[in-house]
Amino acid sequence: MRVVIAGGHGKIALLLAEQLTERGDTPVALIRNPDHADEVRAAGAEPVQVDLESATPDDLAKELTGADAVVFAAGAGPDSGAERKRSVDRDAALLLADAAARAGVRRYLQVSAMGAANPPSESEDDSVWGVYLRAKSEAEQGVRDRSDLDATILRPGILTDEPATGRVRLAEEPVGHEEVTRADVAATLIALLDAPATIGRTLELVNGTEPLGTAVDDLGGRTGPSVHGDGR
């Protein structure tokens, strides 16, 4: 399975690349900074230099050709301002969706954020955090509205760098704004790739007591090593 990851040098993305490689898949990491290429390769991914803030849909579609799925795991980062929250957390997610559709890649996983379900209005909160939540919400809605994608949106809780636990709370209803390891987020993304019953759904994720496989099965089950592609 060839999986293209936008924001390929991020912490979740690197863990995702490692886990995909371990199971025999082919991850491709979209990166803006060429200095990150070696670290991406060390995680098992093929680096491709693309600036998601300046690329056109056609430019990006060329890099997605032949992929079985795309994952949006990019983010402007905690030190960025309001404008980059819009240009990365919202616009880049929509760019990837447009490019995926043009490249004929239907499966789309979007890493979003808790709070995107009910973001504050600009009059309620004009801070960078408020802009961030509105950007995530608008990105979700833009992806959700597309009929040419098989999309699943994942909203993780408070991210930590602890080792994976393999145990989660995963549901469409609110699960509480608690912690979840980035490694468990990456493992959940892979499990969702194998779960066509999650297409069209928006899921929240925190660490919990239920084994990840059971949590995904409870949402409708999995079909095998991959939904699209040959499962390599």
PDB file of N, CA, C and O in Angstrom, residues 99-146:
ATOM      1  N   ALA A  99      -6.065  17.794  -4.774  1.00  0.00           N
ATOM      2  CA  ALA A  99      -5.040  17.075  -5.525  1.00  0.00           C
ATOM      3  C   ALA A  99      -5.294  15.575  -5.534  1.00  0.00           C
ATOM      4  O   ALA A  99      -5.093  14.899  -6.553  1.00  0.00           O
ATOM      5  N   ALA A 100      -5.737  15.038  -4.404  1.00  0.00           N
ATOM      6  CA  ALA A 100      -6.034  13.604  -4.331  1.00  0.00           C
ATOM      7  C   ALA A 100      -7.130  13.241  -5.315  1.00  0.00           C
ATOM      8  O   ALA A 100      -7.035  12.227  -6.029  1.00  0.00           O
ATOM      9  N   ALA A 101      -8.176  14.057  -5.363  1.00  0.00           N
ATOM     10  CA  ALA A 101      -9.275  13.782  -6.294  1.00  0.00           C
ATOM     11  C   ALA A 101      -8.777  13.830  -7.736  1.00  0.00           C
ATOM     12  O   ALA A 101      -9.144  12.983  -8.562  1.00  0.00           O
ATOM     13  N   ARG A 102      -7.933  14.792  -8.046  1.00  0.00           N
ATOM     14  CA  ARG A 102      -7.405  14.900  -9.405  1.00  0.00           C
ATOM     15  C   ARG A 102      -6.517  13.715  -9.760  1.00  0.00           C
ATOM     16  O   ARG A 102      -6.467  13.309 -10.928  1.00  0.00           O
ATOM     17  N   ALA A 103      -5.823  13.172  -8.757  1.00  0.00           N
ATOM     18  CA  ALA A 103      -4.932  12.033  -8.989  1.00  0.00           C
ATOM     19  C   ALA A 103      -5.668  10.697  -8.921  1.00  0.00           C
ATOM     20  O   ALA A 103      -5.056   9.646  -9.117  1.00  0.00           O
ATOM     21  N   GLY A 104      -6.964  10.728  -8.607  1.00  0.00           N
ATOM     22  CA  GLY A 104      -7.734   9.497  -8.511  1.00  0.00           C
ATOM     23  C   GLY A 104      -7.491   8.710  -7.239  1.00  0.00           C
ATOM     24  O   GLY A 104      -7.719   7.501  -7.196  1.00  0.00           O
ATOM     25  N   VAL A 105      -7.050   9.398  -6.186  1.00  0.00           N
ATOM     26  CA  VAL A 105      -6.812   8.757  -4.889  1.00  0.00           C
ATOM     27  C   VAL A 105      -8.007   9.056  -3.998  1.00  0.00           C
ATOM     28  O   VAL A 105      -8.182  10.190  -3.533  1.00  0.00           O
ATOM     29  N   ARG A 106      -8.833   8.076  -3.738  1.00  0.00           N
ATOM     30  CA  ARG A 106     -10.068   8.331  -2.991  1.00  0.00           C
ATOM     31  C   ARG A 106      -9.860   8.348  -1.474  1.00  0.00           C
ATOM     32  O   ARG A 106     -10.479   9.136  -0.769  1.00  0.00           O
ATOM     33  N   ARG A 107      -8.998   7.465  -0.959  1.00  0.00           N
ATOM     34  CA  ARG A 107      -8.906   7.324   0.505  1.00  0.00           C
ATOM     35  C   ARG A 107      -8.119   8.477   1.095  1.00  0.00           C
ATOM     36  O   ARG A 107      -6.959   8.715   0.748  1.00  0.00           O
ATOM     37  N   TYR A 108      -8.754   9.187   2.021  1.00  0.00           N
ATOM     38  CA  TYR A 108      -8.191  10.408   2.595  1.00  0.00           C
ATOM     39  C   TYR A 108      -8.407  10.367   4.104  1.00  0.00           C
ATOM     40  O   TYR A 108      -9.549  10.283   4.572  1.00  0.00           O
ATOM     41  N   LEU A 109      -7.320  10.415   4.856  1.00  0.00           N
ATOM     42  CA  LEU A 109      -7.392  10.500   6.316  1.00  0.00           C
ATOM     43  C   LEU A 109      -6.916  11.882   6.738  1.00  0.00           C
ATOM     44  O   LEU A 109      -5.862  12.343   6.295  1.00  0.00           O
ATOM     45  N   GLN A 110      -7.670  12.517   7.586  1.00  0.00           N
ATOM     46  CA  GLN A 110      -7.360  13.876   8.023  1.00  0.00           C
ATOM     47  C   GLN A 110      -7.167  13.903   9.530  1.00  0.00           C
ATOM     48  O   GLN A 110      -8.073  13.542  10.290  1.00  0.00           O
ATOM     49  N   VAL A 111      -5.984  14.328   9.975  1.00  0.00           N
ATOM     50  CA  VAL A 111      -5.744  14.522  11.397  1.00  0.00           C
ATOM     51  C   VAL A 111      -6.209  15.931  11.741  1.00  0.00           C
ATOM     52  O   VAL A 111      -5.654  16.919  11.258  1.00  0.00           O
ATOM     53  N   SER A 112      -7.231  16.013  12.568  1.00  0.00           N
ATOM     54  CA  SER A 112      -7.804  17.305  12.930  1.00  0.00           C
ATOM     55  C   SER A 112      -7.525  17.579  14.407  1.00  0.00           C
ATOM     56  O   SER A 112      -6.449  17.247  14.903  1.00  0.00           O
ATOM     57  N   ALA A 113      -8.473  18.185  15.090  1.00  0.00           N
ATOM     58  CA  ALA A 113      -8.251  18.548  16.489  1.00  0.00           C
ATOM     59  C   ALA A 113      -9.568  18.569  17.233  1.00  0.00           C
ATOM     60  O   ALA A 113     -10.611  18.933  16.681  1.00  0.00           O
ATOM     61  N   MET A 114      -9.530  18.177  18.491  1.00  0.00           N
ATOM     62  CA  MET A 114     -10.706  18.338  19.329  1.00  0.00           C
ATOM     63  C   MET A 114     -11.005  19.836  19.472  1.00  0.00           C
ATOM     64  O   MET A 114     -10.094  20.653  19.552  1.00  0.00           O
ATOM     65  N   GLY A 115     -12.239  20.150  19.488  1.00  0.00           N
ATOM     66  CA  GLY A 115     -12.651  21.549  19.498  1.00  0.00           C
ATOM     67  C   GLY A 115     -13.096  22.024  18.132  1.00  0.00           C
ATOM     68  O   GLY A 115     -13.747  23.059  18.005  1.00  0.00           O
ATOM     69  N   ALA A 116     -12.746  21.251  17.089  1.00  0.00           N
ATOM     70  CA  ALA A 116     -13.143  21.629  15.738  1.00  0.00           C
ATOM     71  C   ALA A 116     -14.640  21.452  15.522  1.00  0.00           C
ATOM     72  O   ALA A 116     -15.211  22.039  14.601  1.00  0.00           O
ATOM     73  N   ALA A 117     -15.271  20.637  16.351  1.00  0.00           N
ATOM     74  CA  ALA A 117     -16.705  20.414  16.198  1.00  0.00           C
ATOM     75  C   ALA A 117     -17.501  21.689  16.489  1.00  0.00           C
ATOM     76  O   ALA A 117     -18.499  21.975  15.822  1.00  0.00           O
ATOM     77  N   ASN A 118     -17.050  22.454  17.478  1.00  0.00           N
ATOM     78  CA  ASN A 118     -17.762  23.677  17.869  1.00  0.00           C
ATOM     79  C   ASN A 118     -16.752  24.792  18.123  1.00  0.00           C
ATOM     80  O   ASN A 118     -16.552  25.219  19.273  1.00  0.00           O
ATOM     81  N   PRO A 119     -16.117  25.288  17.079  1.00  0.00           N
ATOM     82  CA  PRO A 119     -15.116  26.337  17.281  1.00  0.00           C
ATOM     83  C   PRO A 119     -15.775  27.653  17.684  1.00  0.00           C
ATOM     84  O   PRO A 119     -16.930  27.920  17.317  1.00  0.00           O
ATOM     85  N   PRO A 120     -15.067  28.483  18.420  1.00  0.00           N
ATOM     86  CA  PRO A 120     -15.638  29.778  18.791  1.00  0.00           C
ATOM     87  C   PRO A 120     -15.726  30.695  17.580  1.00  0.00           C
ATOM     88  O   PRO A 120     -14.919  30.595  16.652  1.00  0.00           O
ATOM     89  N   SER A 121     -16.711  31.558  17.561  1.00  0.00           N
ATOM     90  CA  SER A 121     -16.794  32.544  16.496  1.00  0.00           C
ATOM     91  C   SER A 121     -15.679  33.572  16.666  1.00  0.00           C
ATOM     92  O   SER A 121     -15.058  33.675  17.734  1.00  0.00           O
ATOM     93  N   GLU A 122     -15.451  34.338  15.610  1.00  0.00           N
ATOM     94  CA  GLU A 122     -14.398  35.357  15.689  1.00  0.00           C
ATOM     95  C   GLU A 122     -14.705  36.384  16.763  1.00  0.00           C
ATOM     96  O   GLU A 122     -13.803  36.893  17.429  1.00  0.00           O
ATOM     97  N   SER A 123     -15.985  36.692  16.968  1.00  0.00           N
ATOM     98  CA  SER A 123     -16.356  37.664  17.999  1.00  0.00           C
ATOM     99  C   SER A 123     -16.169  37.099  19.403  1.00  0.00           C
ATOM    100  O   SER A 123     -15.929  37.839  20.352  1.00  0.00           O
ATOM    101  N   GLU A 124     -16.241  35.765  19.523  1.00  0.00           N
ATOM    102  CA  GLU A 124     -16.046  35.131  20.830  1.00  0.00           C
ATOM    103  C   GLU A 124     -14.573  34.973  21.170  1.00  0.00           C
ATOM    104  O   GLU A 124     -14.180  35.075  22.331  1.00  0.00           O
ATOM    105  N   ASP A 125     -13.753  34.692  20.164  1.00  0.00           N
ATOM    106  CA  ASP A 125     -12.331  34.443  20.405  1.00  0.00           C
ATOM    107  C   ASP A 125     -11.561  34.760  19.130  1.00  0.00           C
ATOM    108  O   ASP A 125     -11.601  33.994  18.167  1.00  0.00           O
ATOM    109  N   ASP A 126     -10.867  35.897  19.125  1.00  0.00           N
ATOM    110  CA  ASP A 126     -10.078  36.273  17.950  1.00  0.00           C
ATOM    111  C   ASP A 126      -8.599  35.974  18.132  1.00  0.00           C
ATOM    112  O   ASP A 126      -7.750  36.462  17.398  1.00  0.00           O
ATOM    113  N   SER A 127      -8.288  35.117  19.147  1.00  0.00           N
ATOM    114  CA  SER A 127      -6.896  34.727  19.393  1.00  0.00           C
ATOM    115  C   SER A 127      -6.429  33.746  18.318  1.00  0.00           C
ATOM    116  O   SER A 127      -7.219  33.229  17.519  1.00  0.00           O
ATOM    117  N   VAL A 128      -5.132  33.460  18.322  1.00  0.00           N
ATOM    118  CA  VAL A 128      -4.579  32.480  17.385  1.00  0.00           C
ATOM    119  C   VAL A 128      -5.224  31.118  17.614  1.00  0.00           C
ATOM    120  O   VAL A 128      -5.483  30.370  16.656  1.00  0.00           O
ATOM    121  N   TRP A 129      -5.503  30.789  18.860  1.00  0.00           N
ATOM    122  CA  TRP A 129      -6.140  29.497  19.155  1.00  0.00           C
ATOM    123  C   TRP A 129      -7.534  29.432  18.531  1.00  0.00           C
ATOM    124  O   TRP A 129      -7.921  28.415  17.958  1.00  0.00           O
ATOM    125  N   GLY A 130      -8.272  30.508  18.622  1.00  0.00           N
ATOM    126  CA  GLY A 130      -9.585  30.533  18.005  1.00  0.00           C
ATOM    127  C   GLY A 130      -9.503  30.395  16.495  1.00  0.00           C
ATOM    128  O   GLY A 130     -10.297  29.669  15.879  1.00  0.00           O
ATOM    129  N   VAL A 131      -8.527  31.068  15.891  1.00  0.00           N
ATOM    130  CA  VAL A 131      -8.310  30.946  14.446  1.00  0.00           C
ATOM    131  C   VAL A 131      -7.969  29.502  14.083  1.00  0.00           C
ATOM    132  O   VAL A 131      -8.467  28.963  13.084  1.00  0.00           O
ATOM    133  N   TYR A 132      -7.136  28.878  14.912  1.00  0.00           N
ATOM    134  CA  TYR A 132      -6.727  27.486  14.671  1.00  0.00           C
ATOM    135  C   TYR A 132      -7.940  26.550  14.672  1.00  0.00           C
ATOM    136  O   TYR A 132      -8.101  25.727  13.754  1.00  0.00           O
ATOM    137  N   LEU A 133      -8.799  26.673  15.654  1.00  0.00           N
ATOM    138  CA  LEU A 133      -9.965  25.798  15.729  1.00  0.00           C
ATOM    139  C   LEU A 133     -10.918  26.041  14.566  1.00  0.00           C
ATOM    140  O   LEU A 133     -11.478  25.102  14.005  1.00  0.00           O
ATOM    141  N   ARG A 134     -11.092  27.296  14.183  1.00  0.00           N
ATOM    142  CA  ARG A 134     -11.946  27.581  13.025  1.00  0.00           C
ATOM    143  C   ARG A 134     -11.327  27.033  11.740  1.00  0.00           C
ATOM    144  O   ARG A 134     -12.044  26.512  10.871  1.00  0.00           O
ATOM    145  N   ALA A 135     -10.002  27.128  11.629  1.00  0.00           N
ATOM    146  CA  ALA A 135      -9.322  26.591  10.445  1.00  0.00           C
ATOM    147  C   ALA A 135      -9.511  25.087  10.356  1.00  0.00           C
ATOM    148  O   ALA A 135      -9.786  24.539   9.271  1.00  0.00           O
ATOM    149  N   LYS A 136      -9.362  24.397  11.479  1.00  0.00           N
ATOM    150  CA  LYS A 136      -9.550  22.944  11.492  1.00  0.00           C
ATOM    151  C   LYS A 136     -11.000  22.585  11.152  1.00  0.00           C
ATOM    152  O   LYS A 136     -11.255  21.633  10.403  1.00  0.00           O
ATOM    153  N   SER A 137     -11.937  23.335  11.705  1.00  0.00           N
ATOM    154  CA  SER A 137     -13.348  23.070  11.447  1.00  0.00           C
ATOM    155  C   SER A 137     -13.680  23.278   9.972  1.00  0.00           C
ATOM    156  O   SER A 137     -14.387  22.459   9.350  1.00  0.00           O
ATOM    157  N   GLU A 138     -13.176  24.352   9.390  1.00  0.00           N
ATOM    158  CA  GLU A 138     -13.441  24.636   7.978  1.00  0.00           C
ATOM    159  C   GLU A 138     -12.778  23.593   7.081  1.00  0.00           C
ATOM    160  O   GLU A 138     -13.342  23.212   6.043  1.00  0.00           O
ATOM    161  N   ALA A 139     -11.598  23.127   7.469  1.00  0.00           N
ATOM    162  CA  ALA A 139     -10.932  22.070   6.706  1.00  0.00           C
ATOM    163  C   ALA A 139     -11.738  20.778   6.765  1.00  0.00           C
ATOM    164  O   ALA A 139     -11.924  20.101   5.745  1.00  0.00           O
ATOM    165  N   GLU A 140     -12.211  20.439   7.954  1.00  0.00           N
ATOM    166  CA  GLU A 140     -13.064  19.249   8.090  1.00  0.00           C
ATOM    167  C   GLU A 140     -14.281  19.333   7.175  1.00  0.00           C
ATOM    168  O   GLU A 140     -14.597  18.380   6.461  1.00  0.00           O
ATOM    169  N   GLN A 141     -14.952  20.462   7.219  1.00  0.00           N
ATOM    170  CA  GLN A 141     -16.184  20.596   6.445  1.00  0.00           C
ATOM    171  C   GLN A 141     -15.900  20.545   4.948  1.00  0.00           C
ATOM    172  O   GLN A 141     -16.657  19.927   4.185  1.00  0.00           O
ATOM    173  N   GLY A 142     -14.795  21.149   4.537  1.00  0.00           N
ATOM    174  CA  GLY A 142     -14.437  21.114   3.131  1.00  0.00           C
ATOM    175  C   GLY A 142     -14.168  19.709   2.636  1.00  0.00           C
ATOM    176  O   GLY A 142     -14.561  19.344   1.522  1.00  0.00           O
ATOM    177  N   VAL A 143     -13.514  18.906   3.456  1.00  0.00           N
ATOM    178  CA  VAL A 143     -13.244  17.515   3.096  1.00  0.00           C
ATOM    179  C   VAL A 143     -14.524  16.699   3.163  1.00  0.00           C
ATOM    180  O   VAL A 143     -14.813  15.865   2.297  1.00  0.00           O
ATOM    181  N   ARG A 144     -15.327  16.936   4.185  1.00  0.00           N
ATOM    182  CA  ARG A 144     -16.567  16.191   4.390  1.00  0.00           C
ATOM    183  C   ARG A 144     -17.547  16.393   3.240  1.00  0.00           C
ATOM    184  O   ARG A 144     -18.324  15.499   2.896  1.00  0.00           O
ATOM    185  N   ASP A 145     -17.500  17.559   2.633  1.00  0.00           N
ATOM    186  CA  ASP A 145     -18.450  17.894   1.567  1.00  0.00           C
ATOM    187  C   ASP A 145     -18.109  17.247   0.228  1.00  0.00           C
ATOM    188  O   ASP A 145     -18.925  17.307  -0.704  1.00  0.00           O
ATOM    189  N   ARG A 146     -16.947  16.643   0.108  1.00  0.00           N
ATOM    190  CA  ARG A 146     -16.528  16.104  -1.184  1.00  0.00           C
ATOM    191  C   ARG A 146     -17.089  14.703  -1.386  1.00  0.00           C
ATOM    192  O   ARG A 146     -16.930  13.825  -0.533  1.00  0.00           O
TER     193      ARG A 146
END
